[in-house]
Amino acid sequence: MDGELVDVEQGQSRVAEAPNRIGSFGMGPCIAAAVLNHTQSRAWLCHGPG
């Protein structure tokens, strides 16, 4: 895997730039929302309680 994994915990939001990867795991009843900007090779992820 190229880059590093940027983990997003509950109550956090993070930004990752290519080639890094962004993810949130074990969400259960929580909600995660992601925004991808392919032009700038950036991703934004928010993980919050449901």
PDB file of N, CA, C and O in Angstrom:
ATOM      1  N   MET A   1       0.851  -1.178   0.000  1.00  0.00           N
ATOM      2  CA  MET A   1       0.000   0.000   0.000  1.00  0.00           C
ATOM      3  C   MET A   1       0.894   1.236   0.000  1.00  0.00           C
ATOM      4  O   MET A   1       1.800   1.355   0.801  1.00  0.00           O
ATOM      5  N   ASP A   2       0.644   2.145  -0.898  1.00  0.00           N
ATOM      6  CA  ASP A   2       1.391   3.396  -0.951  1.00  0.00           C
ATOM      7  C   ASP A   2       0.865   4.348   0.113  1.00  0.00           C
ATOM      8  O   ASP A   2      -0.307   4.324   0.463  1.00  0.00           O
ATOM      9  N   GLY A   3       1.709   5.247   0.589  1.00  0.00           N
ATOM     10  CA  GLY A   3       1.285   6.248   1.556  1.00  0.00           C
ATOM     11  C   GLY A   3       1.025   5.638   2.913  1.00  0.00           C
ATOM     12  O   GLY A   3       1.476   4.558   3.236  1.00  0.00           O
ATOM     13  N   GLU A   4       0.279   6.363   3.745  1.00  0.00           N
ATOM     14  CA  GLU A   4      -0.061   5.878   5.072  1.00  0.00           C
ATOM     15  C   GLU A   4      -1.571   5.923   5.262  1.00  0.00           C
ATOM     16  O   GLU A   4      -2.286   6.597   4.522  1.00  0.00           O
ATOM     17  N   LEU A   5      -2.053   5.169   6.251  1.00  0.00           N
ATOM     18  CA  LEU A   5      -3.471   5.161   6.572  1.00  0.00           C
ATOM     19  C   LEU A   5      -3.736   6.226   7.625  1.00  0.00           C
ATOM     20  O   LEU A   5      -3.098   6.250   8.673  1.00  0.00           O
ATOM     21  N   VAL A   6      -4.662   7.136   7.348  1.00  0.00           N
ATOM     22  CA  VAL A   6      -5.074   8.169   8.284  1.00  0.00           C
ATOM     23  C   VAL A   6      -6.373   7.690   8.910  1.00  0.00           C
ATOM     24  O   VAL A   6      -7.393   7.602   8.238  1.00  0.00           O
ATOM     25  N   ASP A   7      -6.333   7.308  10.198  1.00  0.00           N
ATOM     26  CA  ASP A   7      -7.495   6.774  10.889  1.00  0.00           C
ATOM     27  C   ASP A   7      -8.293   7.911  11.516  1.00  0.00           C
ATOM     28  O   ASP A   7      -7.721   8.848  12.074  1.00  0.00           O
ATOM     29  N   VAL A   8      -9.610   7.829  11.421  1.00  0.00           N
ATOM     30  CA  VAL A   8     -10.492   8.848  11.972  1.00  0.00           C
ATOM     31  C   VAL A   8     -11.308   8.209  13.093  1.00  0.00           C
ATOM     32  O   VAL A   8     -12.079   7.281  12.860  1.00  0.00           O
ATOM     33  N   GLU A   9     -11.106   8.676  14.314  1.00  0.00           N
ATOM     34  CA  GLU A   9     -11.847   8.169  15.466  1.00  0.00           C
ATOM     35  C   GLU A   9     -13.188   8.880  15.584  1.00  0.00           C
ATOM     36  O   GLU A   9     -13.426   9.909  14.944  1.00  0.00           O
ATOM     37  N   GLN A  10     -14.072   8.352  16.444  1.00  0.00           N
ATOM     38  CA  GLN A  10     -15.372   8.980  16.648  1.00  0.00           C
ATOM     39  C   GLN A  10     -15.195  10.408  17.158  1.00  0.00           C
ATOM     40  O   GLN A  10     -14.358  10.677  18.011  1.00  0.00           O
ATOM     41  N   GLY A  11     -15.992  11.326  16.610  1.00  0.00           N
ATOM     42  CA  GLY A  11     -15.927  12.725  17.000  1.00  0.00           C
ATOM     43  C   GLY A  11     -14.832  13.507  16.298  1.00  0.00           C
ATOM     44  O   GLY A  11     -14.595  14.660  16.623  1.00  0.00           O
ATOM     45  N   GLN A  12     -14.139  12.898  15.339  1.00  0.00           N
ATOM     46  CA  GLN A  12     -13.051  13.560  14.630  1.00  0.00           C
ATOM     47  C   GLN A  12     -13.411  13.786  13.168  1.00  0.00           C
ATOM     48  O   GLN A  12     -14.279  13.130  12.614  1.00  0.00           O
ATOM     49  N   SER A  13     -12.708  14.715  12.579  1.00  0.00           N
ATOM     50  CA  SER A  13     -12.696  14.847  11.125  1.00  0.00           C
ATOM     51  C   SER A  13     -11.232  15.010  10.729  1.00  0.00           C
ATOM     52  O   SER A  13     -10.446  15.586  11.472  1.00  0.00           O
ATOM     53  N   ARG A  14     -10.858  14.446   9.596  1.00  0.00           N
ATOM     54  CA  ARG A  14      -9.471  14.488   9.140  1.00  0.00           C
ATOM     55  C   ARG A  14      -9.433  14.702   7.642  1.00  0.00           C
ATOM     56  O   ARG A  14     -10.397  14.421   6.935  1.00  0.00           O
ATOM     57  N   VAL A  15      -8.296  15.182   7.156  1.00  0.00           N
ATOM     58  CA  VAL A  15      -8.059  15.364   5.721  1.00  0.00           C
ATOM     59  C   VAL A  15      -6.845  14.525   5.345  1.00  0.00           C
ATOM     60  O   VAL A  15      -5.873  14.457   6.092  1.00  0.00           O
ATOM     61  N   ALA A  16      -6.915  13.877   4.190  1.00  0.00           N
ATOM     62  CA  ALA A  16      -5.781  13.110   3.676  1.00  0.00           C
ATOM     63  C   ALA A  16      -5.515  13.539   2.238  1.00  0.00           C
ATOM     64  O   ALA A  16      -6.432  13.870   1.503  1.00  0.00           O
ATOM     65  N   GLU A  17      -4.234  13.560   1.886  1.00  0.00           N
ATOM     66  CA  GLU A  17      -3.834  13.879   0.515  1.00  0.00           C
ATOM     67  C   GLU A  17      -3.169  12.650  -0.095  1.00  0.00           C
ATOM     68  O   GLU A  17      -2.501  11.892   0.594  1.00  0.00           O
ATOM     69  N   ALA A  18      -3.388  12.451  -1.402  1.00  0.00           N
ATOM     70  CA  ALA A  18      -2.794  11.308  -2.108  1.00  0.00           C
ATOM     71  C   ALA A  18      -1.285  11.311  -1.916  1.00  0.00           C
ATOM     72  O   ALA A  18      -0.689  12.384  -1.850  1.00  0.00           O
ATOM     73  N   PRO A  19      -0.653  10.149  -1.738  1.00  0.00           N
ATOM     74  CA  PRO A  19      -1.193   8.800  -1.883  1.00  0.00           C
ATOM     75  C   PRO A  19      -1.733   8.218  -0.567  1.00  0.00           C
ATOM     76  O   PRO A  19      -1.983   7.018  -0.500  1.00  0.00           O
ATOM     77  N   ASN A  20      -1.895   9.008   0.482  1.00  0.00           N
ATOM     78  CA  ASN A  20      -2.405   8.486   1.746  1.00  0.00           C
ATOM     79  C   ASN A  20      -3.848   8.007   1.604  1.00  0.00           C
ATOM     80  O   ASN A  20      -4.573   8.423   0.718  1.00  0.00           O
ATOM     81  N   ARG A  21      -4.248   7.139   2.511  1.00  0.00           N
ATOM     82  CA  ARG A  21      -5.614   6.603   2.541  1.00  0.00           C
ATOM     83  C   ARG A  21      -6.268   7.091   3.825  1.00  0.00           C
ATOM     84  O   ARG A  21      -5.607   7.309   4.824  1.00  0.00           O
ATOM     85  N   ILE A  22      -7.600   7.257   3.798  1.00  0.00           N
ATOM     86  CA  ILE A  22      -8.325   7.724   4.971  1.00  0.00           C
ATOM     87  C   ILE A  22      -9.446   6.737   5.263  1.00  0.00           C
ATOM     88  O   ILE A  22     -10.088   6.231   4.343  1.00  0.00           O
ATOM     89  N   GLY A  23      -9.647   6.409   6.553  1.00  0.00           N
ATOM     90  CA  GLY A  23     -10.681   5.439   6.883  1.00  0.00           C
ATOM     91  C   GLY A  23     -11.109   5.529   8.331  1.00  0.00           C
ATOM     92  O   GLY A  23     -10.414   6.087   9.177  1.00  0.00           O
ATOM     93  N   SER A  24     -12.286   4.974   8.593  1.00  0.00           N
ATOM     94  CA  SER A  24     -12.844   4.902   9.935  1.00  0.00           C
ATOM     95  C   SER A  24     -13.432   3.509  10.098  1.00  0.00           C
ATOM     96  O   SER A  24     -14.142   3.034   9.219  1.00  0.00           O
ATOM     97  N   PHE A  25     -13.144   2.856  11.213  1.00  0.00           N
ATOM     98  CA  PHE A  25     -13.504   1.452  11.385  1.00  0.00           C
ATOM     99  C   PHE A  25     -14.346   1.243  12.628  1.00  0.00           C
ATOM    100  O   PHE A  25     -14.277   2.023  13.575  1.00  0.00           O
ATOM    101  N   GLY A  26     -15.128   0.173  12.657  1.00  0.00           N
ATOM    102  CA  GLY A  26     -15.929  -0.181  13.821  1.00  0.00           C
ATOM    103  C   GLY A  26     -16.974   0.855  14.159  1.00  0.00           C
ATOM    104  O   GLY A  26     -17.149   1.218  15.308  1.00  0.00           O
ATOM    105  N   MET A  27     -17.695   1.343  13.142  1.00  0.00           N
ATOM    106  CA  MET A  27     -18.594   2.465  13.364  1.00  0.00           C
ATOM    107  C   MET A  27     -19.855   2.099  14.127  1.00  0.00           C
ATOM    108  O   MET A  27     -20.430   2.948  14.772  1.00  0.00           O
ATOM    109  N   GLY A  28     -20.323   0.860  14.072  1.00  0.00           N
ATOM    110  CA  GLY A  28     -21.543   0.496  14.787  1.00  0.00           C
ATOM    111  C   GLY A  28     -22.697   1.399  14.384  1.00  0.00           C
ATOM    112  O   GLY A  28     -22.998   1.534  13.211  1.00  0.00           O
ATOM    113  N   PRO A  29     -23.347   2.063  15.370  1.00  0.00           N
ATOM    114  CA  PRO A  29     -24.458   2.951  15.022  1.00  0.00           C
ATOM    115  C   PRO A  29     -24.005   4.356  14.596  1.00  0.00           C
ATOM    116  O   PRO A  29     -24.835   5.228  14.363  1.00  0.00           O
ATOM    117  N   CYS A  30     -22.712   4.580  14.510  1.00  0.00           N
ATOM    118  CA  CYS A  30     -22.196   5.907  14.146  1.00  0.00           C
ATOM    119  C   CYS A  30     -22.403   6.191  12.657  1.00  0.00           C
ATOM    120  O   CYS A  30     -22.758   5.320  11.887  1.00  0.00           O
ATOM    121  N   ILE A  31     -22.122   7.424  12.282  1.00  0.00           N
ATOM    122  CA  ILE A  31     -22.259   7.870  10.892  1.00  0.00           C
ATOM    123  C   ILE A  31     -20.909   8.408  10.420  1.00  0.00           C
ATOM    124  O   ILE A  31     -20.234   9.131  11.151  1.00  0.00           O
ATOM    125  N   ALA A  32     -20.521   8.038   9.195  1.00  0.00           N
ATOM    126  CA  ALA A  32     -19.315   8.593   8.580  1.00  0.00           C
ATOM    127  C   ALA A  32     -19.707   9.222   7.250  1.00  0.00           C
ATOM    128  O   ALA A  32     -20.514   8.674   6.511  1.00  0.00           O
ATOM    129  N   ALA A  33     -19.155  10.395   6.985  1.00  0.00           N
ATOM    130  CA  ALA A  33     -19.407  11.078   5.718  1.00  0.00           C
ATOM    131  C   ALA A  33     -18.067  11.456   5.103  1.00  0.00           C
ATOM    132  O   ALA A  33     -17.187  11.958   5.801  1.00  0.00           O
ATOM    133  N   ALA A  34     -17.920  11.204   3.803  1.00  0.00           N
ATOM    134  CA  ALA A  34     -16.666  11.501   3.111  1.00  0.00           C
ATOM    135  C   ALA A  34     -16.919  12.419   1.928  1.00  0.00           C
ATOM    136  O   ALA A  34     -17.949  12.326   1.270  1.00  0.00           O
ATOM    137  N   VAL A  35     -15.947  13.301   1.680  1.00  0.00           N
ATOM    138  CA  VAL A  35     -15.968  14.177   0.515  1.00  0.00           C
ATOM    139  C   VAL A  35     -14.660  13.952  -0.230  1.00  0.00           C
ATOM    140  O   VAL A  35     -13.585  14.014   0.370  1.00  0.00           O
ATOM    141  N   LEU A  36     -14.743  13.674  -1.525  1.00  0.00           N
ATOM    142  CA  LEU A  36     -13.558  13.459  -2.347  1.00  0.00           C
ATOM    143  C   LEU A  36     -13.390  14.612  -3.315  1.00  0.00           C
ATOM    144  O   LEU A  36     -14.347  15.025  -3.964  1.00  0.00           O
ATOM    145  N   ASN A  37     -12.166  15.130  -3.423  1.00  0.00           N
ATOM    146  CA  ASN A  37     -11.831  16.161  -4.394  1.00  0.00           C
ATOM    147  C   ASN A  37     -10.759  15.573  -5.307  1.00  0.00           C
ATOM    148  O   ASN A  37      -9.579  15.568  -4.961  1.00  0.00           O
ATOM    149  N   HIS A  38     -11.196  15.032  -6.443  1.00  0.00           N
ATOM    150  CA  HIS A  38     -10.256  14.371  -7.354  1.00  0.00           C
ATOM    151  C   HIS A  38      -9.293  15.372  -8.001  1.00  0.00           C
ATOM    152  O   HIS A  38      -8.158  15.006  -8.304  1.00  0.00           O
ATOM    153  N   THR A  39      -9.709  16.602  -8.178  1.00  0.00           N
ATOM    154  CA  THR A  39      -8.850  17.607  -8.795  1.00  0.00           C
ATOM    155  C   THR A  39      -7.624  17.891  -7.933  1.00  0.00           C
ATOM    156  O   THR A  39      -6.513  18.008  -8.429  1.00  0.00           O
ATOM    157  N   GLN A  40      -7.823  17.991  -6.612  1.00  0.00           N
ATOM    158  CA  GLN A  40      -6.722  18.276  -5.688  1.00  0.00           C
ATOM    159  C   GLN A  40      -6.153  17.024  -5.039  1.00  0.00           C
ATOM    160  O   GLN A  40      -5.242  17.121  -4.218  1.00  0.00           O
ATOM    161  N   SER A  41      -6.700  15.829  -5.373  1.00  0.00           N
ATOM    162  CA  SER A  41      -6.280  14.564  -4.788  1.00  0.00           C
ATOM    163  C   SER A  41      -6.358  14.600  -3.262  1.00  0.00           C
ATOM    164  O   SER A  41      -5.445  14.194  -2.559  1.00  0.00           O
ATOM    165  N   ARG A  42      -7.508  15.099  -2.746  1.00  0.00           N
ATOM    166  CA  ARG A  42      -7.723  15.191  -1.310  1.00  0.00           C
ATOM    167  C   ARG A  42      -9.043  14.529  -0.944  1.00  0.00           C
ATOM    168  O   ARG A  42      -9.968  14.472  -1.745  1.00  0.00           O
ATOM    169  N   ALA A  43      -9.117  14.044   0.300  1.00  0.00           N
ATOM    170  CA  ALA A  43     -10.352  13.467   0.829  1.00  0.00           C
ATOM    171  C   ALA A  43     -10.560  14.001   2.241  1.00  0.00           C
ATOM    172  O   ALA A  43      -9.605  14.196   2.988  1.00  0.00           O
ATOM    173  N   TRP A  44     -11.814  14.209   2.614  1.00  0.00           N
ATOM    174  CA  TRP A  44     -12.174  14.680   3.934  1.00  0.00           C
ATOM    175  C   TRP A  44     -13.164  13.680   4.500  1.00  0.00           C
ATOM    176  O   TRP A  44     -14.099  13.266   3.821  1.00  0.00           O
ATOM    177  N   LEU A  45     -12.997  13.256   5.755  1.00  0.00           N
ATOM    178  CA  LEU A  45     -13.869  12.272   6.378  1.00  0.00           C
ATOM    179  C   LEU A  45     -14.234  12.744   7.778  1.00  0.00           C
ATOM    180  O   LEU A  45     -13.386  13.184   8.535  1.00  0.00           O
ATOM    181  N   CYS A  46     -15.512  12.638   8.101  1.00  0.00           N
ATOM    182  CA  CYS A  46     -16.032  12.988   9.416  1.00  0.00           C
ATOM    183  C   CYS A  46     -16.698  11.744   9.994  1.00  0.00           C
ATOM    184  O   CYS A  46     -17.447  11.064   9.305  1.00  0.00           O
ATOM    185  N   HIS A  47     -16.437  11.430  11.256  1.00  0.00           N
ATOM    186  CA  HIS A  47     -17.014  10.263  11.933  1.00  0.00           C
ATOM    187  C   HIS A  47     -17.669  10.773  13.209  1.00  0.00           C
ATOM    188  O   HIS A  47     -17.003  11.288  14.090  1.00  0.00           O
ATOM    189  N   GLY A  48     -18.995  10.647  13.282  1.00  0.00           N
ATOM    190  CA  GLY A  48     -19.717  11.154  14.449  1.00  0.00           C
ATOM    191  C   GLY A  48     -20.725  10.162  14.969  1.00  0.00           C
ATOM    192  O   GLY A  48     -21.087   9.205  14.301  1.00  0.00           O
ATOM    193  N   PRO A  49     -21.211  10.376  16.202  1.00  0.00           N
ATOM    194  CA  PRO A  49     -22.211   9.471  16.773  1.00  0.00           C
ATOM    195  C   PRO A  49     -23.519   9.570  15.993  1.00  0.00           C
ATOM    196  O   PRO A  49     -23.859  10.623  15.460  1.00  0.00           O
ATOM    197  N   GLY A  50     -24.236   8.452  15.903  1.00  0.00           N
ATOM    198  CA  GLY A  50     -25.495   8.405  15.170  1.00  0.00           C
ATOM    199  C   GLY A  50     -26.579   9.057  15.958  1.00  0.00           C
ATOM    200  O   GLY A  50     -27.552   9.528  15.561  1.00  0.00           O
TER     201      GLY A  50
END
